[in-house]
Structure formats: C-alpha cells, structure tokens
Amino acid sequence: MSAQVAVVGFGYVGSCVGAVLASKKYQVTGIDPSEKVVSSINSGTAAINEPGLGDLVAQAVADGHLTATSSFDPVKEADVVIVTVGTPMDDAGEPDTTQVSQACRQVAQNLQPGQLVVLKSTVPPGTTEGIAQPILEESGLQAGKDFFLAFCPERLAEGRALHELQVLPVVVGGVDQESTTRAGDFWEEALGLPTVRVSDARTAELSKLADNWWIDLSIAMGNELAQLSDKLNVDVLEVIEAANSLPKGRHHVNILTPSMGVGGSCLTKDPWFVHHMAEEHGLSLRLPSAGRAINDEMPGYTYSLISDGLAKADKPIETAKVSVLGVAFKNNTGDVRLTPTRDLIALLEGSGAHLSVFDPWVDPSEFSYVTSVEPCDNLAEAIEDADCVAFLTGHDDFKRLEIAELAELTAPGCLIVDGRMYFSRAQIEEMEQLGLRYRGIGR
Ligand SMILES: NC(=O)c1ccc[n+]([C@@H]2O[C@H](COP(=O)([O-])OP(=O)(O)OC[C@H]3O[C@@H](n4cnc5c(N)ncnc54)[C@H](O)[C@@H]3O)[C@@H](O)[C@H]2O)c1
C-alpha cells in the first residue's frame, strides 16, 4: 500500500504539494479548518486558481488518492505529516507564527512513533527547534528518537507551482542527522528531486529567507535601473539583457525584470522577517527595508506614467477612460493577496478617471479587495473606447490579444501602459504605426 501523507494547511502551498504527491499515488489527506477548502477539494475542485491544479485535484479525488477534512485524526495514520500553514506578518511587521503553533499542537495530539514531520511554512530561523519541536514533544515523544522533524522550505513560484514542485531542489535541515536523512530521502523518493541537505533546521530556515530577500532586492535594482533608463531614454530590458550576459562567480549577473510592483504573501513579508530577526540580534540591516521601499513605490511610479502620458496627449486623467487589465499580483494566477495593483487602482480612483477593470483569473468575489469598481465580463468590454489601457499583469489571455484589435477597440491615440507584459520592440512599433502610444517601466 502507498505511503500516507497528511498535509496540514491546505491553502496555496498545501493544495499544490498535496495534489502533486497524490498524483504520484501517495494517499494524501489535506487538513484545513476552512470548510470552503474542505468541501471544494472533496468535490474534486481546487479552491485556488493555479494553472493545472484543477485537473490534478479532480483526477486525484476521482482516483481516491486525495481527500480533505478539518479533523486531525488522519495524522494518526500518516507516515509523513507536512505542515504548510500560513505565517503572515503582523501589524508591527513581525512574523506571526500562531498558525504554526496551533497546527503543531493539533498534530502533537495525534503524533505516533516513527512519523516524519516536515515544516514547510516560511518561518524565522529558530522556529522548527524553538516552537515546533517543544510543542510536538508535548505528545511525550522525543524528536530524533521517537519521531523525526525537519524544515524543508517551499520555494515554488505561483503560476508555475506544479512544474516547480517537480524540479526544484529541496533544501532539508533536520533537528538531528536522522531527521535530515529521513526527510531528504522522502523528497528524493516521492518526487525524484535533488536535495540540498544542510547542517540544521536553522540553516534551512535562513536559506529560505535569503532566497526571497535576494529576489526582492534584485527586482528593486531592476526597478531603479528602469527609472534611470526612462531618464536616459534607453530600453531597460535591453540594458538588463546585455548586463546579464556577464559571468560572475559560479553564475551570471542576474538583474530581474522591473514591473509595476511586487505583491503576494512572500516577497512583501520575508525581507521584513530578516529585518526583524537582525534587530533581535542587535543588527541594523539596511538592504531588506531598502528593497521593500523601492518596490512599494512602483505603483506610484506607474501612476505617474499614466497621468503624464495622458496629459501629454491633452487628455487630462480626471476625464479620461482608463482600462486596467489584470489585478492579480502575478501573471496567470488569481491571487490578489497584497497585490500592488490595489495601490495603483486607489490612485486612479482618487484621480477621478473613469475606470474599467478586468481579470479573467480572479474570482469576482475577490475583486472587492482590490477595487469597488464592478469588474467587466470580458476584455473587449473593458477596453472599449479607452484613452489608456494599463496592463498590470501579463496573463497569457492578454498576450493573445492582437495589437490591431487593441487599436480598433480603444479610443484614437490610446496610451498603452505596460506594467508586466514586456511587449517586444516589433509589437511596440506596430502599436505606434496604428496610432497607439506606448509607455513601459523603463521603456
Ligand atoms: N504562496 C506561495 O507562493 C508560497 C511560496 C513559498 C512559501 N510560502 C509559504 O508557505 C506558507 C503557506 O503559504 P500559503 O500561500 O499556502 O498560505 P495560505 O494562507 O494560502 O494557506 C494556509 C492554510 O492554512 C490553513 N490553516 C490555518 N491554521 C491552520 C491550522 N491550525 N491547522 C491547519 N490548517 C490551518 C488556512 O485555513 C489556509 O488554508 C507560508 O508560510 C508562506 O510564506 C508560500
């Protein structure tokens, strides 16, 4: 019989990890207090909009490899328990590990000898040993002897989650050598993944934060380079492509692409986890907050591209029709958590512009987090007679729109603002030939 896995916290990460393991014929139970999540999974439907997940969940449920429940009883039968609950940032900007403590307490009440517990939530270094382990040991079982405990950070990127879960190396840091070995062997056997086995859980925890700190900073550099490129009248994407051709160390220079902003529940908080962790140790780090500040300013920068562009065309923003395409924080996902589009839309709403919004990936019930404007039903309706079309995400649905159709449907001389589409030079030339005006971030 195939190994049993309990995935505790069946949100974005949990449902992706659970569905992929179920597709490899593991017997997976998703445990989540949310009735919406549980009923949606048990009816064979994913509760989130991630490419490919719906089909994987439907198949796994039909095959009897995946079920969901709010009860922690299935933990008793599991060979492996994977904890993927949320770790939000609290109002003071500090990590809130309440869900981790609560989940571990409920796991402890059902913990059995020989089980492997893997913590995947992003946590401040010291959480696995300092919070998860003592709570799990309230069961009377001892980590490293009676059960095994490791931290294996989740590094998937939304929009590519299912692919990345099956190719990215897994960092493994156990609370002892045996825990590292068991957790590493599990990921190698389950998904055929390479593992990076580090000295302890603390090292693995810090490595996850280092990844997201680096990503946020490299985007921040791309964003500042874009602003300078705008002043110098060069195309930032050409600058970055040329700069990134330089080998340095074991890899290449890798400046990430600029955009209208950074959102989601990871990059917006993890650099702050680093900042607060350092403060607790008497260190005042400057880079985490600098990267955050630069990226947080990008919606405002994008707003100025829109208002200046409209003003130059003698179409004051106060009376212009502005069409916003995409409100999710990431291309090809329906996730609006901490989306930077919300800040830009608030500025547009405040300007008096007549707004239309459309995002085929976002559930209509989630739109209210971003805007009070009623979303359009389709793209054509959203851009009809627009003086400005602001592409705030680069969903594939938008990439299928022909430039000629864009010109035909919008008002003459429409301003196209490119927040994340990265239109090619040929497409930009076609826009200009058809009377459209193009502005990108750093382009
Ligand atoms: N979303 C991503 O792209 C991503 C990528 C890498 C790492 N992470 C990290 O993974 C973790 C999970 O992120 P997410 O985006 O899946 O969060 P999420 O909010 O989508 O999911 C968390 C789930 O845990 C459930 N939950 C809360 N308390 C619980 C409890 N006591 N027992 C069982 N379930 C409980 C919630 O109902 C929710 O469904 C976070 O630490 C995040 O930083 C997220």
PDB file of N, CA and C in Angstrom, residues 328-393:
ATOM      1  N   ALA A 328      -4.487  40.599 -10.344  1.00  0.00           N
ATOM      2  CA  ALA A 328      -3.730  39.632  -9.544  1.00  0.00           C
ATOM      3  C   ALA A 328      -2.301  40.153  -9.370  1.00  0.00           C
ATOM      4  N   PHE A 329      -1.603  39.647  -8.365  1.00  0.00           N
ATOM      5  CA  PHE A 329      -0.237  40.141  -8.167  1.00  0.00           C
ATOM      6  C   PHE A 329       0.745  39.455  -9.095  1.00  0.00           C
ATOM      7  N   LYS A 330       0.309  38.357  -9.722  1.00  0.00           N
ATOM      8  CA  LYS A 330       1.225  37.544 -10.514  1.00  0.00           C
ATOM      9  C   LYS A 330       0.546  37.097 -11.799  1.00  0.00           C
ATOM     10  N   ASN A 331       1.335  36.988 -12.873  1.00  0.00           N
ATOM     11  CA  ASN A 331       0.791  36.531 -14.154  1.00  0.00           C
ATOM     12  C   ASN A 331       0.211  35.124 -14.036  1.00  0.00           C
ATOM     13  N   ASN A 332      -0.905  34.899 -14.710  1.00  0.00           N
ATOM     14  CA  ASN A 332      -1.528  33.564 -14.771  1.00  0.00           C
ATOM     15  C   ASN A 332      -1.843  32.971 -13.413  1.00  0.00           C
ATOM     16  N   THR A 333      -2.223  33.812 -12.444  1.00  0.00           N
ATOM     17  CA  THR A 333      -2.782  33.326 -11.181  1.00  0.00           C
ATOM     18  C   THR A 333      -3.954  34.240 -10.843  1.00  0.00           C
ATOM     19  N   GLY A 334      -4.784  33.747  -9.905  1.00  0.00           N
ATOM     20  CA  GLY A 334      -5.913  34.567  -9.456  1.00  0.00           C
ATOM     21  C   GLY A 334      -5.673  35.106  -8.066  1.00  0.00           C
ATOM     22  N   ASP A 335      -4.409  35.172  -7.653  1.00  0.00           N
ATOM     23  CA  ASP A 335      -4.082  35.553  -6.280  1.00  0.00           C
ATOM     24  C   ASP A 335      -3.974  37.079  -6.151  1.00  0.00           C
ATOM     25  N   VAL A 336      -4.839  37.668  -5.329  1.00  0.00           N
ATOM     26  CA  VAL A 336      -4.800  39.131  -5.162  1.00  0.00           C
ATOM     27  C   VAL A 336      -4.190  39.531  -3.812  1.00  0.00           C
ATOM     28  N   ARG A 337      -3.627  38.551  -3.084  1.00  0.00           N
ATOM     29  CA  ARG A 337      -3.090  38.896  -1.758  1.00  0.00           C
ATOM     30  C   ARG A 337      -1.972  39.938  -1.891  1.00  0.00           C
ATOM     31  N   LEU A 338      -2.166  41.048  -1.206  1.00  0.00           N
ATOM     32  CA  LEU A 338      -1.197  42.151  -1.193  1.00  0.00           C
ATOM     33  C   LEU A 338      -0.767  42.554  -2.608  1.00  0.00           C
ATOM     34  N   THR A 339      -1.709  42.533  -3.523  1.00  0.00           N
ATOM     35  CA  THR A 339      -1.361  42.876  -4.909  1.00  0.00           C
ATOM     36  C   THR A 339      -1.037  44.375  -5.024  1.00  0.00           C
ATOM     37  N   PRO A 340       0.042  44.725  -5.736  1.00  0.00           N
ATOM     38  CA  PRO A 340       0.391  46.142  -5.881  1.00  0.00           C
ATOM     39  C   PRO A 340      -0.606  46.888  -6.770  1.00  0.00           C
ATOM     40  N   THR A 341      -1.417  46.127  -7.535  1.00  0.00           N
ATOM     41  CA  THR A 341      -2.410  46.776  -8.398  1.00  0.00           C
ATOM     42  C   THR A 341      -3.424  47.537  -7.549  1.00  0.00           C
ATOM     43  N   ARG A 342      -3.613  47.072  -6.314  1.00  0.00           N
ATOM     44  CA  ARG A 342      -4.583  47.721  -5.424  1.00  0.00           C
ATOM     45  C   ARG A 342      -4.178  49.187  -5.165  1.00  0.00           C
ATOM     46  N   ASP A 343      -2.885  49.409  -4.931  1.00  0.00           N
ATOM     47  CA  ASP A 343      -2.407  50.779  -4.647  1.00  0.00           C
ATOM     48  C   ASP A 343      -2.551  51.661  -5.879  1.00  0.00           C
ATOM     49  N   LEU A 344      -2.224  51.097  -7.045  1.00  0.00           N
ATOM     50  CA  LEU A 344      -2.327  51.881  -8.279  1.00  0.00           C
ATOM     51  C   LEU A 344      -3.791  52.205  -8.585  1.00  0.00           C
ATOM     52  N   ILE A 345      -4.660  51.223  -8.400  1.00  0.00           N
ATOM     53  CA  ILE A 345      -6.087  51.453  -8.675  1.00  0.00           C
ATOM     54  C   ILE A 345      -6.642  52.505  -7.706  1.00  0.00           C
ATOM     55  N   ALA A 346      -6.172  52.489  -6.457  1.00  0.00           N
ATOM     56  CA  ALA A 346      -6.632  53.509  -5.486  1.00  0.00           C
ATOM     57  C   ALA A 346      -6.240  54.906  -5.982  1.00  0.00           C
ATOM     58  N   LEU A 347      -5.023  55.037  -6.539  1.00  0.00           N
ATOM     59  CA  LEU A 347      -4.586  56.343  -7.068  1.00  0.00           C
ATOM     60  C   LEU A 347      -5.453  56.739  -8.258  1.00  0.00           C
ATOM     61  N   LEU A 348      -5.752  55.771  -9.117  1.00  0.00           N
ATOM     62  CA  LEU A 348      -6.597  56.060 -10.291  1.00  0.00           C
ATOM     63  C   LEU A 348      -8.003  56.451  -9.859  1.00  0.00           C
ATOM     64  N   GLU A 349      -8.532  55.737  -8.863  1.00  0.00           N
ATOM     65  CA  GLU A 349      -9.876  56.071  -8.364  1.00  0.00           C
ATOM     66  C   GLU A 349      -9.880  57.493  -7.803  1.00  0.00           C
ATOM     67  N   GLY A 350      -8.806  57.838  -7.085  1.00  0.00           N
ATOM     68  CA  GLY A 350      -8.715  59.177  -6.485  1.00  0.00           C
ATOM     69  C   GLY A 350      -8.577  60.280  -7.525  1.00  0.00           C
ATOM     70  N   SER A 351      -8.071  59.923  -8.726  1.00  0.00           N
ATOM     71  CA  SER A 351      -7.837  60.940  -9.761  1.00  0.00           C
ATOM     72  C   SER A 351      -9.131  61.377 -10.437  1.00  0.00           C
ATOM     73  N   GLY A 352     -10.176  60.578 -10.293  1.00  0.00           N
ATOM     74  CA  GLY A 352     -11.439  60.892 -10.960  1.00  0.00           C
ATOM     75  C   GLY A 352     -11.579  60.203 -12.308  1.00  0.00           C
ATOM     76  N   ALA A 353     -10.523  59.495 -12.749  1.00  0.00           N
ATOM     77  CA  ALA A 353     -10.600  58.815 -14.053  1.00  0.00           C
ATOM     78  C   ALA A 353     -11.790  57.863 -14.065  1.00  0.00           C
ATOM     79  N   HIS A 354     -12.342  57.669 -15.264  1.00  0.00           N
ATOM     80  CA  HIS A 354     -13.427  56.688 -15.401  1.00  0.00           C
ATOM     81  C   HIS A 354     -12.758  55.327 -15.598  1.00  0.00           C
ATOM     82  N   LEU A 355     -12.940  54.427 -14.627  1.00  0.00           N
ATOM     83  CA  LEU A 355     -12.186  53.173 -14.613  1.00  0.00           C
ATOM     84  C   LEU A 355     -12.997  51.983 -15.082  1.00  0.00           C
ATOM     85  N   SER A 356     -12.349  51.103 -15.846  1.00  0.00           N
ATOM     86  CA  SER A 356     -12.921  49.766 -16.063  1.00  0.00           C
ATOM     87  C   SER A 356     -11.826  48.778 -15.693  1.00  0.00           C
ATOM     88  N   VAL A 357     -12.218  47.640 -15.122  1.00  0.00           N
ATOM     89  CA  VAL A 357     -11.220  46.642 -14.705  1.00  0.00           C
ATOM     90  C   VAL A 357     -11.642  45.268 -15.198  1.00  0.00           C
ATOM     91  N   PHE A 358     -10.629  44.457 -15.503  1.00  0.00           N
ATOM     92  CA  PHE A 358     -10.913  43.091 -15.981  1.00  0.00           C
ATOM     93  C   PHE A 358      -9.748  42.189 -15.607  1.00  0.00           C
ATOM     94  N   ASP A 359     -10.069  41.012 -15.060  1.00  0.00           N
ATOM     95  CA  ASP A 359      -9.046  39.992 -14.818  1.00  0.00           C
ATOM     96  C   ASP A 359      -9.720  38.626 -14.883  1.00  0.00           C
ATOM     97  N   PRO A 360      -9.452  37.864 -15.970  1.00  0.00           N
ATOM     98  CA  PRO A 360     -10.147  36.589 -16.140  1.00  0.00           C
ATOM     99  C   PRO A 360      -9.757  35.547 -15.096  1.00  0.00           C
ATOM    100  N   TRP A 361      -8.643  35.763 -14.376  1.00  0.00           N
ATOM    101  CA  TRP A 361      -8.171  34.770 -13.404  1.00  0.00           C
ATOM    102  C   TRP A 361      -8.766  34.977 -12.014  1.00  0.00           C
ATOM    103  N   VAL A 362      -9.233  36.186 -11.729  1.00  0.00           N
ATOM    104  CA  VAL A 362      -9.628  36.496 -10.349  1.00  0.00           C
ATOM    105  C   VAL A 362     -11.123  36.239 -10.154  1.00  0.00           C
ATOM    106  N   ASP A 363     -11.420  35.487  -9.101  1.00  0.00           N
ATOM    107  CA  ASP A 363     -12.808  35.206  -8.742  1.00  0.00           C
ATOM    108  C   ASP A 363     -13.526  36.534  -8.470  1.00  0.00           C
ATOM    109  N   PRO A 364     -14.735  36.739  -9.061  1.00  0.00           N
ATOM    110  CA  PRO A 364     -15.427  38.025  -8.857  1.00  0.00           C
ATOM    111  C   PRO A 364     -15.555  38.414  -7.380  1.00  0.00           C
ATOM    112  N   SER A 365     -15.671  37.423  -6.488  1.00  0.00           N
ATOM    113  CA  SER A 365     -15.827  37.737  -5.058  1.00  0.00           C
ATOM    114  C   SER A 365     -14.540  38.335  -4.463  1.00  0.00           C
ATOM    115  N   GLU A 366     -13.405  38.135  -5.128  1.00  0.00           N
ATOM    116  CA  GLU A 366     -12.130  38.638  -4.599  1.00  0.00           C
ATOM    117  C   GLU A 366     -11.836  40.059  -5.077  1.00  0.00           C
ATOM    118  N   PHE A 367     -12.575  40.518  -6.091  1.00  0.00           N
ATOM    119  CA  PHE A 367     -12.306  41.844  -6.660  1.00  0.00           C
ATOM    120  C   PHE A 367     -12.459  42.949  -5.626  1.00  0.00           C
ATOM    121  N   SER A 368     -13.392  42.746  -4.692  1.00  0.00           N
ATOM    122  CA  SER A 368     -13.686  43.827  -3.743  1.00  0.00           C
ATOM    123  C   SER A 368     -12.472  44.169  -2.877  1.00  0.00           C
ATOM    124  N   TYR A 369     -11.502  43.233  -2.760  1.00  0.00           N
ATOM    125  CA  TYR A 369     -10.270  43.543  -2.008  1.00  0.00           C
ATOM    126  C   TYR A 369      -9.451  44.608  -2.749  1.00  0.00           C
ATOM    127  N   VAL A 370      -9.596  44.617  -4.091  1.00  0.00           N
ATOM    128  CA  VAL A 370      -8.749  45.482  -4.911  1.00  0.00           C
ATOM    129  C   VAL A 370      -9.434  46.800  -5.263  1.00  0.00           C
ATOM    130  N   THR A 371     -10.733  46.727  -5.563  1.00  0.00           N
ATOM    131  CA  THR A 371     -11.434  47.927  -6.034  1.00  0.00           C
ATOM    132  C   THR A 371     -12.933  47.805  -5.807  1.00  0.00           C
ATOM    133  N   SER A 372     -13.593  48.945  -5.695  1.00  0.00           N
ATOM    134  CA  SER A 372     -15.053  48.911  -5.577  1.00  0.00           C
ATOM    135  C   SER A 372     -15.705  48.946  -6.961  1.00  0.00           C
ATOM    136  N   VAL A 373     -14.874  49.129  -7.999  1.00  0.00           N
ATOM    137  CA  VAL A 373     -15.411  49.163  -9.365  1.00  0.00           C
ATOM    138  C   VAL A 373     -15.868  47.747  -9.750  1.00  0.00           C
ATOM    139  N   GLU A 374     -17.048  47.655 -10.318  1.00  0.00           N
ATOM    140  CA  GLU A 374     -17.591  46.357 -10.752  1.00  0.00           C
ATOM    141  C   GLU A 374     -16.748  45.837 -11.921  1.00  0.00           C
ATOM    142  N   PRO A 375     -16.209  44.600 -11.857  1.00  0.00           N
ATOM    143  CA  PRO A 375     -15.359  44.125 -12.961  1.00  0.00           C
ATOM    144  C   PRO A 375     -16.148  43.876 -14.246  1.00  0.00           C
ATOM    145  N   CYS A 376     -15.479  44.100 -15.381  1.00  0.00           N
ATOM    146  CA  CYS A 376     -16.110  43.826 -16.680  1.00  0.00           C
ATOM    147  C   CYS A 376     -16.152  42.314 -16.911  1.00  0.00           C
ATOM    148  N   ASP A 377     -17.061  41.895 -17.804  1.00  0.00           N
ATOM    149  CA  ASP A 377     -17.213  40.463 -18.081  1.00  0.00           C
ATOM    150  C   ASP A 377     -16.190  39.953 -19.081  1.00  0.00           C
ATOM    151  N   ASN A 378     -15.710  40.854 -19.928  1.00  0.00           N
ATOM    152  CA  ASN A 378     -14.738  40.392 -20.932  1.00  0.00           C
ATOM    153  C   ASN A 378     -13.800  41.534 -21.319  1.00  0.00           C
ATOM    154  N   LEU A 379     -12.741  41.127 -22.013  1.00  0.00           N
ATOM    155  CA  LEU A 379     -11.678  42.071 -22.349  1.00  0.00           C
ATOM    156  C   LEU A 379     -12.167  43.184 -23.277  1.00  0.00           C
ATOM    157  N   ALA A 380     -12.953  42.803 -24.280  1.00  0.00           N
ATOM    158  CA  ALA A 380     -13.426  43.793 -25.262  1.00  0.00           C
ATOM    159  C   ALA A 380     -14.240  44.887 -24.569  1.00  0.00           C
ATOM    160  N   GLU A 381     -15.094  44.470 -23.638  1.00  0.00           N
ATOM    161  CA  GLU A 381     -15.909  45.445 -22.901  1.00  0.00           C
ATOM    162  C   GLU A 381     -14.993  46.365 -22.075  1.00  0.00           C
ATOM    163  N   ALA A 382     -13.944  45.797 -21.492  1.00  0.00           N
ATOM    164  CA  ALA A 382     -13.065  46.580 -20.616  1.00  0.00           C
ATOM    165  C   ALA A 382     -12.302  47.663 -21.379  1.00  0.00           C
ATOM    166  N   ILE A 383     -11.871  47.355 -22.612  1.00  0.00           N
ATOM    167  CA  ILE A 383     -11.006  48.325 -23.304  1.00  0.00           C
ATOM    168  C   ILE A 383     -11.753  49.208 -24.297  1.00  0.00           C
ATOM    169  N   GLU A 384     -13.043  48.981 -24.445  1.00  0.00           N
ATOM    170  CA  GLU A 384     -13.811  49.735 -25.438  1.00  0.00           C
ATOM    171  C   GLU A 384     -13.691  51.250 -25.194  1.00  0.00           C
ATOM    172  N   ASP A 385     -13.241  51.976 -26.212  1.00  0.00           N
ATOM    173  CA  ASP A 385     -13.109  53.447 -26.179  1.00  0.00           C
ATOM    174  C   ASP A 385     -12.168  53.967 -25.088  1.00  0.00           C
ATOM    175  N   ALA A 386     -11.257  53.122 -24.608  1.00  0.00           N
ATOM    176  CA  ALA A 386     -10.348  53.556 -23.530  1.00  0.00           C
ATOM    177  C   ALA A 386      -9.328  54.567 -24.051  1.00  0.00           C
ATOM    178  N   ASP A 387      -9.017  55.577 -23.208  1.00  0.00           N
ATOM    179  CA  ASP A 387      -7.947  56.522 -23.540  1.00  0.00           C
ATOM    180  C   ASP A 387      -6.601  55.967 -23.090  1.00  0.00           C
ATOM    181  N   CYS A 388      -6.673  55.053 -22.129  1.00  0.00           N
ATOM    182  CA  CYS A 388      -5.448  54.404 -21.653  1.00  0.00           C
ATOM    183  C   CYS A 388      -5.786  52.971 -21.293  1.00  0.00           C
ATOM    184  N   VAL A 389      -4.957  52.027 -21.756  1.00  0.00           N
ATOM    185  CA  VAL A 389      -5.073  50.634 -21.302  1.00  0.00           C
ATOM    186  C   VAL A 389      -3.817  50.340 -20.493  1.00  0.00           C
ATOM    187  N   ALA A 390      -4.015  50.048 -19.211  1.00  0.00           N
ATOM    188  CA  ALA A 390      -2.873  49.746 -18.343  1.00  0.00           C
ATOM    189  C   ALA A 390      -2.841  48.242 -18.103  1.00  0.00           C
ATOM    190  N   PHE A 391      -1.836  47.572 -18.686  1.00  0.00           N
ATOM    191  CA  PHE A 391      -1.674  46.128 -18.463  1.00  0.00           C
ATOM    192  C   PHE A 391      -0.908  45.963 -17.151  1.00  0.00           C
ATOM    193  N   LEU A 392      -1.605  45.557 -16.096  1.00  0.00           N
ATOM    194  CA  LEU A 392      -0.916  45.441 -14.801  1.00  0.00           C
ATOM    195  C   LEU A 392      -0.446  44.025 -14.513  1.00  0.00           C
ATOM    196  N   THR A 393      -0.993  43.044 -15.255  1.00  0.00           N
ATOM    197  CA  THR A 393      -0.410  41.700 -15.205  1.00  0.00           C
ATOM    198  C   THR A 393      -0.161  41.267 -16.646  1.00  0.00           C
TER     199      THR A 393
END
